[in-house]
Short mmCIF file of N, CA and C in Angstrom, two decimals:
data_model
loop_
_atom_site.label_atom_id
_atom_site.label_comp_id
_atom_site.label_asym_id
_atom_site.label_seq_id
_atom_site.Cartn_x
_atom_site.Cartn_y
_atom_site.Cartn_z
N UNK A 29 -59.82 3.59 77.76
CA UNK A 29 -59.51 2.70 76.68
C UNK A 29 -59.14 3.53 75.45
N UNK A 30 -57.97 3.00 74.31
CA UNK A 30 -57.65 3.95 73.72
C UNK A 30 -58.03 3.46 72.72
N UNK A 31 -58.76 3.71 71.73
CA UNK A 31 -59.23 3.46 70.76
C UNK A 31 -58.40 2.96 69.48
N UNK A 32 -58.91 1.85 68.88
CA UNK A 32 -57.98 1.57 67.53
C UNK A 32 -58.21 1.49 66.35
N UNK A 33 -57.68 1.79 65.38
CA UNK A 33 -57.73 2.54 63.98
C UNK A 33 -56.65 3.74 63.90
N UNK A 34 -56.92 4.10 62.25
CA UNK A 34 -56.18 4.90 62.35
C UNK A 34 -56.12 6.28 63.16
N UNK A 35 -55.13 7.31 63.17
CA UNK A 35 -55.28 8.09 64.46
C UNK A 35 -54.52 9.43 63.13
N UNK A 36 -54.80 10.39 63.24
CA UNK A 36 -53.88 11.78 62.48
C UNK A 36 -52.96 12.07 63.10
N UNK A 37 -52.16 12.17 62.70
CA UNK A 37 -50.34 12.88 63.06
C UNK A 37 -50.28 14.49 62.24
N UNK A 38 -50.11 14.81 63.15
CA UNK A 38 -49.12 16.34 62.42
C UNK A 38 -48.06 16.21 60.92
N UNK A 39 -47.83 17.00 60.35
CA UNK A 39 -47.00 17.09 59.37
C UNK A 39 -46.50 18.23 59.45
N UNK A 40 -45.24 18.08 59.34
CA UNK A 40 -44.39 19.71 59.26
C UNK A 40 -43.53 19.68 58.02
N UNK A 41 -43.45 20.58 57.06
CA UNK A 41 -42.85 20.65 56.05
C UNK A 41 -42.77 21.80 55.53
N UNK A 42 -41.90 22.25 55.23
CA UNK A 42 -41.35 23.59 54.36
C UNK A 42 -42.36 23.47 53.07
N UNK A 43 -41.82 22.59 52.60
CA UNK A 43 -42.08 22.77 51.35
C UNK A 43 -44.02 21.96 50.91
N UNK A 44 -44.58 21.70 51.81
CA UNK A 44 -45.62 21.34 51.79
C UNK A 44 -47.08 22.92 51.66
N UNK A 45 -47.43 22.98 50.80
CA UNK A 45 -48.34 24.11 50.65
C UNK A 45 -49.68 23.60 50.03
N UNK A 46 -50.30 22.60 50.45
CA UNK A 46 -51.18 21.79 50.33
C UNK A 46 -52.54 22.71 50.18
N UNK A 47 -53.43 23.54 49.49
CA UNK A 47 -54.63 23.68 49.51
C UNK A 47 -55.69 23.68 49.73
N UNK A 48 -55.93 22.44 49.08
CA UNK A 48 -57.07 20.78 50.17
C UNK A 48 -56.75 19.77 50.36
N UNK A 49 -57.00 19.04 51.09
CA UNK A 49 -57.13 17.55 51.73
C UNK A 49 -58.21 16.97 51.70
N UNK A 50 -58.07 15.96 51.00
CA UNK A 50 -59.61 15.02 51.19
C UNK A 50 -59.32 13.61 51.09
N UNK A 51 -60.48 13.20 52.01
CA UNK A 51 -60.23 11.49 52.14
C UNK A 51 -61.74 10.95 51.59
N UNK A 52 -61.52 9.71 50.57
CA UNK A 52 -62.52 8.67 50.29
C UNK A 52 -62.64 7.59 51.75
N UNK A 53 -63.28 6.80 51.35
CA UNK A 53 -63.64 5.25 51.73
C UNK A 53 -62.08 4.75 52.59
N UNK A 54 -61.52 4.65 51.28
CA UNK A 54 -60.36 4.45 51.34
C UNK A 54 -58.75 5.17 50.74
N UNK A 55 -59.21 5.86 49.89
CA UNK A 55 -57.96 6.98 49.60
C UNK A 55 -58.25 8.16 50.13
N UNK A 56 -56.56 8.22 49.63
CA UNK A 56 -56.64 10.47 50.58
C UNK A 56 -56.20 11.01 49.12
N UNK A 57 -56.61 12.30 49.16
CA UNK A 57 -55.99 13.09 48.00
C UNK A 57 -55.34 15.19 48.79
N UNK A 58 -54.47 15.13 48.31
CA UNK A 58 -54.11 16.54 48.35
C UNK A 58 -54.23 17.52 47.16
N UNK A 59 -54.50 18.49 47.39
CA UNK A 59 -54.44 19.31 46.24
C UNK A 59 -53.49 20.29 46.63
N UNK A 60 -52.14 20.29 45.28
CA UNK A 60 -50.90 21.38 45.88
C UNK A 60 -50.46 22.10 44.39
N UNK A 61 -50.44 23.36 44.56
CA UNK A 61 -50.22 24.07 43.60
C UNK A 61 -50.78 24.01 42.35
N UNK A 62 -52.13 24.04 42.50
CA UNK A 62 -53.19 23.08 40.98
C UNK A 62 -52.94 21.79 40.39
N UNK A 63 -52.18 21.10 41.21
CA UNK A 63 -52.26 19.29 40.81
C UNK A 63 -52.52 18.81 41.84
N UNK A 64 -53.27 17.51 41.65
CA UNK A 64 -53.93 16.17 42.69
C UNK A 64 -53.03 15.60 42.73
N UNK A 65 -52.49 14.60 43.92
CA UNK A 65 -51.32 13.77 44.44
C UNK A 65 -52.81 13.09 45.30
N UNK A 66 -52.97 11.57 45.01
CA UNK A 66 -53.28 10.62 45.64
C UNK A 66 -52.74 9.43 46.50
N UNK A 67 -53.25 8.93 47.04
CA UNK A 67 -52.61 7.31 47.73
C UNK A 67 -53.62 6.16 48.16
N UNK A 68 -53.59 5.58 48.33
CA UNK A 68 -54.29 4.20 49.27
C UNK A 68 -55.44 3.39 48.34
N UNK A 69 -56.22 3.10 48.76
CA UNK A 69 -57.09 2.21 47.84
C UNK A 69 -57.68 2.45 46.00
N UNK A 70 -57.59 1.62 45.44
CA UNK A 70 -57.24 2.28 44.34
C UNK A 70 -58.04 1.22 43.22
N UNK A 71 -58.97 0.18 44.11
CA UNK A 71 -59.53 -0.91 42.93
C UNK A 71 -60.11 -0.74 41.71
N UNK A 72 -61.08 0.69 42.06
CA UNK A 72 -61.62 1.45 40.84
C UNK A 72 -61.27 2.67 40.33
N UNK A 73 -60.08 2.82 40.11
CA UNK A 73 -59.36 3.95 39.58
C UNK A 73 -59.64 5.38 40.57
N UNK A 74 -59.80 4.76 41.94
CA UNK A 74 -59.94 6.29 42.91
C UNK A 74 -58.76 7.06 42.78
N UNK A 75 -57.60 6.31 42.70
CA UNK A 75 -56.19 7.80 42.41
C UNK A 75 -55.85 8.22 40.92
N UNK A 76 -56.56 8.07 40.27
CA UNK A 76 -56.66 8.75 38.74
C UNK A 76 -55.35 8.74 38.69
N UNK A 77 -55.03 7.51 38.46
CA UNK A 77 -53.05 7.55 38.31
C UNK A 77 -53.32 6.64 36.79
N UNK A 78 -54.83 5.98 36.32
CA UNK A 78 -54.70 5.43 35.29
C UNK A 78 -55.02 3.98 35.43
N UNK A 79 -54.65 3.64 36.76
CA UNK A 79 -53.85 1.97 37.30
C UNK A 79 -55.56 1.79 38.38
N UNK A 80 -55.00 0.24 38.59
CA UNK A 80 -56.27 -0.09 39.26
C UNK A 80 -54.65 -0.36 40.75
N UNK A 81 -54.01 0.00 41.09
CA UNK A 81 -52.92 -0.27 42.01
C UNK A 81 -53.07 0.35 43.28
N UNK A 82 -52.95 -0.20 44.53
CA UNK A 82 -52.86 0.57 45.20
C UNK A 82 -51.68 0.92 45.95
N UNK A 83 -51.99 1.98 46.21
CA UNK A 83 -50.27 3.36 46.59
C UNK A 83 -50.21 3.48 48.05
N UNK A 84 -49.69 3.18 48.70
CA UNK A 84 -49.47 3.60 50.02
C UNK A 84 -48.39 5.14 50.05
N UNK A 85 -48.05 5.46 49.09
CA UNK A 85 -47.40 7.23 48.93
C UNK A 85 -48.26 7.49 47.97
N UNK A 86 -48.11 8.93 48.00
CA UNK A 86 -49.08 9.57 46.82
C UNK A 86 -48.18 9.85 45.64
N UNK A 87 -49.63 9.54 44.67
CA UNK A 87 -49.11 9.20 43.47
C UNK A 87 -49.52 10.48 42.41
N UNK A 88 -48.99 11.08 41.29
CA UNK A 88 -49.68 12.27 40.71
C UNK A 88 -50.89 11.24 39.81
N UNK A 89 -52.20 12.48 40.20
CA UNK A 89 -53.03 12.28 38.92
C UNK A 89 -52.90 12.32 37.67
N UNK A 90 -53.14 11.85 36.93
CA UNK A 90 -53.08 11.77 35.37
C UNK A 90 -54.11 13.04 35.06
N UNK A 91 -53.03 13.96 34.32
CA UNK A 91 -53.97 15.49 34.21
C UNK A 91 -54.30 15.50 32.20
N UNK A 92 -53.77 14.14 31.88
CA UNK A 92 -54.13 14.38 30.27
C UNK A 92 -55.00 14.62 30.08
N UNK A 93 -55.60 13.98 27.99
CA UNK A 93 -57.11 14.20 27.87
C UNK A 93 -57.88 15.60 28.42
N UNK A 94 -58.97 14.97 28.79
CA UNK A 94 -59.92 17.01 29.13
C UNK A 94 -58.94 17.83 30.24
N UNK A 95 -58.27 17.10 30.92
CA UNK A 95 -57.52 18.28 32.19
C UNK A 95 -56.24 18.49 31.19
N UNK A 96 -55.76 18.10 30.42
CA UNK A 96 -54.25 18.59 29.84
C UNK A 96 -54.07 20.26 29.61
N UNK A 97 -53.25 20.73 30.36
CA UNK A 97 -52.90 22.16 30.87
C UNK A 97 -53.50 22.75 31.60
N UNK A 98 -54.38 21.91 31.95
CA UNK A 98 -55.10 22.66 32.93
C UNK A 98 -55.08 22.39 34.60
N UNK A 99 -55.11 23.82 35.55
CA UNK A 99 -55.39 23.58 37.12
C UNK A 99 -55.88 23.33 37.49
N UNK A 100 -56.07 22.42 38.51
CA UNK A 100 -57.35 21.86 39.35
C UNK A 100 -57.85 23.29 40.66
N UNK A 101 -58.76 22.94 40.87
CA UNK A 101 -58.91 24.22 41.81
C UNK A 101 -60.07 23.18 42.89
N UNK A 102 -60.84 22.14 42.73
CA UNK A 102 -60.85 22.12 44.06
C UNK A 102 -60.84 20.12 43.61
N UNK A 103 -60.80 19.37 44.49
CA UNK A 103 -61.16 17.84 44.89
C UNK A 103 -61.71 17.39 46.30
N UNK A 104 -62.69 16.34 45.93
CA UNK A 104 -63.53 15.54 46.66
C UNK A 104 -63.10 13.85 46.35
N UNK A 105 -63.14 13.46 47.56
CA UNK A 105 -63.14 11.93 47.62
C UNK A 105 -64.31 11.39 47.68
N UNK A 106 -64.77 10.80 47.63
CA UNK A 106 -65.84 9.74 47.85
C UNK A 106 -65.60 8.27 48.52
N UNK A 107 -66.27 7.48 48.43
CA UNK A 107 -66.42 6.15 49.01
C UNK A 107 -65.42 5.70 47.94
N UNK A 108 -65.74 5.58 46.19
CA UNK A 108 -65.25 4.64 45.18
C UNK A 108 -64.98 5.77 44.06
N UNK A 109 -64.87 7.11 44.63
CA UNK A 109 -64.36 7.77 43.33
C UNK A 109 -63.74 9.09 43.91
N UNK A 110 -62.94 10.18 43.08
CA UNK A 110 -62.66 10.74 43.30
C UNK A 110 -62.48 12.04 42.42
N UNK A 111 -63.38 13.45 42.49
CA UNK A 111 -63.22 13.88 41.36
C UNK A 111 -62.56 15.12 41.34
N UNK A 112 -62.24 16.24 40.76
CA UNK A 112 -61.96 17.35 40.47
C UNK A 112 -62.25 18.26 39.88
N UNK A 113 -62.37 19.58 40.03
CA UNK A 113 -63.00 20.55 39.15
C UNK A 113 -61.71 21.56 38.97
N UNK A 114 -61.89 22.17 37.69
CA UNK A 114 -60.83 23.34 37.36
C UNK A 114 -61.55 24.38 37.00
N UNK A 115 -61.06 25.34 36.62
CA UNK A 115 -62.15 27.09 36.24
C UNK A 115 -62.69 27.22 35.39
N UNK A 116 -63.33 27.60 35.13
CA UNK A 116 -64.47 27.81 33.56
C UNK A 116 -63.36 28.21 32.75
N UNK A 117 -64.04 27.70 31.30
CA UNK A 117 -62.94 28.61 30.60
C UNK A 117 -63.54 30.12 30.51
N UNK A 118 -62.95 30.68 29.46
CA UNK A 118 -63.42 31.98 29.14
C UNK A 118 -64.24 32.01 27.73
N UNK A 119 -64.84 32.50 27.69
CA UNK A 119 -66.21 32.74 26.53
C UNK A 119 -64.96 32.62 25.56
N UNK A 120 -65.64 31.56 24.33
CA UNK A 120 -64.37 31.89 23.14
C UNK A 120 -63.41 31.14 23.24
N UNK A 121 -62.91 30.81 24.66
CA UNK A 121 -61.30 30.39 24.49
C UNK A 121 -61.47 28.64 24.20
N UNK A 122 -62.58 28.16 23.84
CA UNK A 122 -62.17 26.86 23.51
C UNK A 122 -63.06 26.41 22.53
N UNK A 123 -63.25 24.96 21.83
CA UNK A 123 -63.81 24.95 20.86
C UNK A 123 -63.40 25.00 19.73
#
């Protein structure tokens, strides 16, 4: 019996250099070249796109406010959230 739900497919892409991958509840997030690209369920702002919408393509995170210029370096999904961390700053450099 073959089981039903969703199932993973391969991806082949040149230009895909993806970092991490992570899946919530219901969204996925990639992390590519220090920005988050989200998709799928989205009632409580899990794709930090701003919007309560949900994306069936991935959508960029909104990196304003505390992330503005700054890289993400790693992401986690959760059930109803989704967060990110970037690098310490350096002693001094902010403030």
């Amino acid at each position: 019996m073959v089981p039903s739900g969703p199932r993973p497919v391969g991806v082949r892409s040149r230009r895909s250099r993806a970092t991490t991958i992570t899946s919530g509840a219901g969204q996925s997030c990639v992390l590519h070249f220090g920005k988050a690209w989200c998709w799928g369920y989205n009632a409580y702002g899990e794709l930090g796109d701003g919007t309560t919408t949900n994306s069936p393509v991935p959508v960029p995170v909104d990196t304003s406010g505390a992330m503005a210029g700054r890289t993400l370096m790693q992401i986690s999904a959760g059930a109803t959230h989704t967060c990110g961390s970037r690098p310490p700053a350096r002693p001094g450099a902010e403030g």
